[in-house]
Short mmCIF file of C-alpha atoms in Angstrom, two decimals:
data_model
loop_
_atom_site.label_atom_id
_atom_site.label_comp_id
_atom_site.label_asym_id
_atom_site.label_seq_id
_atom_site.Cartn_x
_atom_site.Cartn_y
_atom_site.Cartn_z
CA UNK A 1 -29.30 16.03 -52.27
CA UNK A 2 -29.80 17.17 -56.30
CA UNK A 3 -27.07 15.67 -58.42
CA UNK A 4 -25.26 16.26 -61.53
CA UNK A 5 -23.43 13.43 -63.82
CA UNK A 6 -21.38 14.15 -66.97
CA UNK A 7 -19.64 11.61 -68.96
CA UNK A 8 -18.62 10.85 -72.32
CA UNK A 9 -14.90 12.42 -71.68
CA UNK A 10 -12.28 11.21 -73.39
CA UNK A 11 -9.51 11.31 -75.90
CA UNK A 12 -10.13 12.48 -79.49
CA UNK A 13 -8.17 12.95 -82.91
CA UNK A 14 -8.25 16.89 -83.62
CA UNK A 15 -11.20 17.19 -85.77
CA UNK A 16 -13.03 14.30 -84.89
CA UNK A 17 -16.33 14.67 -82.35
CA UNK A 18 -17.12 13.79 -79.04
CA UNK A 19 -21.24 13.81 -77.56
CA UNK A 20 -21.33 14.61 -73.62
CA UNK A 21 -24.10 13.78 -71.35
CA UNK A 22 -25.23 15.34 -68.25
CA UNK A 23 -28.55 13.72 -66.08
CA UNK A 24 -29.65 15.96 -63.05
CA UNK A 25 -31.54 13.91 -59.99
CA UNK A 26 -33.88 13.57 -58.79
CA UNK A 27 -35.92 12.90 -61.82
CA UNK A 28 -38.84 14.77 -60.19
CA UNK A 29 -36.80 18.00 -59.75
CA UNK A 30 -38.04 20.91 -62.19
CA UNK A 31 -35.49 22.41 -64.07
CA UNK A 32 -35.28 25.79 -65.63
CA UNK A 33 -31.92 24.92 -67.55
CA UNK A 34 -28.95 22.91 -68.01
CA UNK A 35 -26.05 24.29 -69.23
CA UNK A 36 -22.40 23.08 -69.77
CA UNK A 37 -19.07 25.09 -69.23
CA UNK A 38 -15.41 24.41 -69.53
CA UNK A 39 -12.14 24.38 -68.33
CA UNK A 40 -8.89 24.41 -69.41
CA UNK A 41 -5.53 24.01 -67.03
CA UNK A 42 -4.39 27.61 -65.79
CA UNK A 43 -7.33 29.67 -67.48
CA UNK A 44 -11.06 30.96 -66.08
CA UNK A 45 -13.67 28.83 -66.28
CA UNK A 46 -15.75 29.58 -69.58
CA UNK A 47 -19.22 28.90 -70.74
CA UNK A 48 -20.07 26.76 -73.42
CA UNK A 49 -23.80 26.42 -74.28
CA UNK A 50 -27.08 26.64 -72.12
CA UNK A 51 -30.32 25.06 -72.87
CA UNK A 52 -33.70 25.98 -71.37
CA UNK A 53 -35.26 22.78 -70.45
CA UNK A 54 -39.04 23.31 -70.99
CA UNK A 55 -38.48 25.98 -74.31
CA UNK A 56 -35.71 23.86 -75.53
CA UNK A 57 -34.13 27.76 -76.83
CA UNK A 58 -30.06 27.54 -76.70
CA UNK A 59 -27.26 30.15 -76.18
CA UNK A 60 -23.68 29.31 -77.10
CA UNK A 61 -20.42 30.97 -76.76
CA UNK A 62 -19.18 32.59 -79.81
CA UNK A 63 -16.27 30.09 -79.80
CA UNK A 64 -18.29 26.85 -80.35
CA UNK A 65 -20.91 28.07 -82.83
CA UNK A 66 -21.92 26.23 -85.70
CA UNK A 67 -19.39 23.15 -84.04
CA UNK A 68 -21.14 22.41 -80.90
CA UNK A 69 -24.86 21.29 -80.11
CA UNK A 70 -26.70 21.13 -77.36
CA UNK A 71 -29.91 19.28 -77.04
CA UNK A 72 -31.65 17.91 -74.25
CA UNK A 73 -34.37 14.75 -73.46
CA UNK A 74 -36.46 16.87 -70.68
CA UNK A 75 -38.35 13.82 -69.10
CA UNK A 76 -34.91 12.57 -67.70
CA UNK A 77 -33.44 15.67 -67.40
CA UNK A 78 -30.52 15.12 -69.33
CA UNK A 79 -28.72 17.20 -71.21
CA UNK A 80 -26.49 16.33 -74.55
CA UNK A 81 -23.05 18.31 -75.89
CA UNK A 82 -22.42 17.11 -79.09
CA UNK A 83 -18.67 18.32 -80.24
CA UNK A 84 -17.99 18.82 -83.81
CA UNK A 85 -14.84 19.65 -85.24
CA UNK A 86 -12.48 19.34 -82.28
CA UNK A 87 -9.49 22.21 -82.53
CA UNK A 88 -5.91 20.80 -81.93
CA UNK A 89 -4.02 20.31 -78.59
CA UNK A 90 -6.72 21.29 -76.24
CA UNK A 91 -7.41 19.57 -72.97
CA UNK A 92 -10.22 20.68 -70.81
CA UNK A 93 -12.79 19.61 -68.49
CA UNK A 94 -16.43 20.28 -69.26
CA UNK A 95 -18.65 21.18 -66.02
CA UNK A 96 -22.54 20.69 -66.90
CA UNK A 97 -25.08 22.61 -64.59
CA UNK A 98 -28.91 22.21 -64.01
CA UNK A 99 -30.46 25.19 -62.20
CA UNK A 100 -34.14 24.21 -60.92
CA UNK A 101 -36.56 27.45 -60.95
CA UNK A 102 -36.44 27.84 -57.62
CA UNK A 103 -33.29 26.37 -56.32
CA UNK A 104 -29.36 27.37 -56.90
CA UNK A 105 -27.37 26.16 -60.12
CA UNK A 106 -25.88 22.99 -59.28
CA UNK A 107 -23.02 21.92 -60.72
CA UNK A 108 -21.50 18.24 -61.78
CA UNK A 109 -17.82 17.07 -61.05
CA UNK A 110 -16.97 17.18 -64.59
CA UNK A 111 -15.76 15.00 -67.38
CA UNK A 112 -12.58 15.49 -69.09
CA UNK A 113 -11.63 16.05 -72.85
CA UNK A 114 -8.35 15.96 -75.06
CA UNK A 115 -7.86 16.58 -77.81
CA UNK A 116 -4.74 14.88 -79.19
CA UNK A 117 -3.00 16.44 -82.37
#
């Protein structure tokens, strides 16, 4: 019954941006965190950046740091990826996840990104 929506996927230059959104329902669901994650064709799924949703504290992977933001607007438990800095040739599809504090992580369908050259 909970739900997770990205979108904002697309196609983008190599060094241009790209903001993601996530929203987790129901709106009355209390969430511990959202988080997003990636994938690219014939690799592991990696994780990207997580966001706790009432601290608003943030991890990210080593390989997005100072290029990627995450943010989040807690009353409508959405979550943001803003992409900075796009690297060449890459084509992915970013998962997000919203993990209520008692409940499992659920995860979204995804939304997916290229990055043209």
């Amino acid at each position: 019954q909970e739900q997770v929506v990205e979108s904002g996927g697309g196609l983008v230059e190599a060094g241009g941006s790209l903001r993601l959104s996530c929203v987790a329902s129901p709106r009355s669901l209390s969430l511990h965190d959202m988080a997003w994650f990636r994938q690219a064709p014939g690799k592991e799924r990696e994780f990207v950046a997580r966001i706790n949703m009432i601290s608003g504290s943030t991890n990210y992977a080593d390989s997005v740091k100072g290029r990627f933001t995450i943010d989040k607007d807690s009353a409508e438990n959405t979550v943001f990826l803003d992409m900075k800095t796009l690297k060449p040739r890459v084509r992915a599809i970013y998962y997000c996840t919203a993990k209520a504090f008692f409940g499992r992580e659920c995860w979204g369908q995804g939304t997916q990104v290229t990055v043209s050259s």
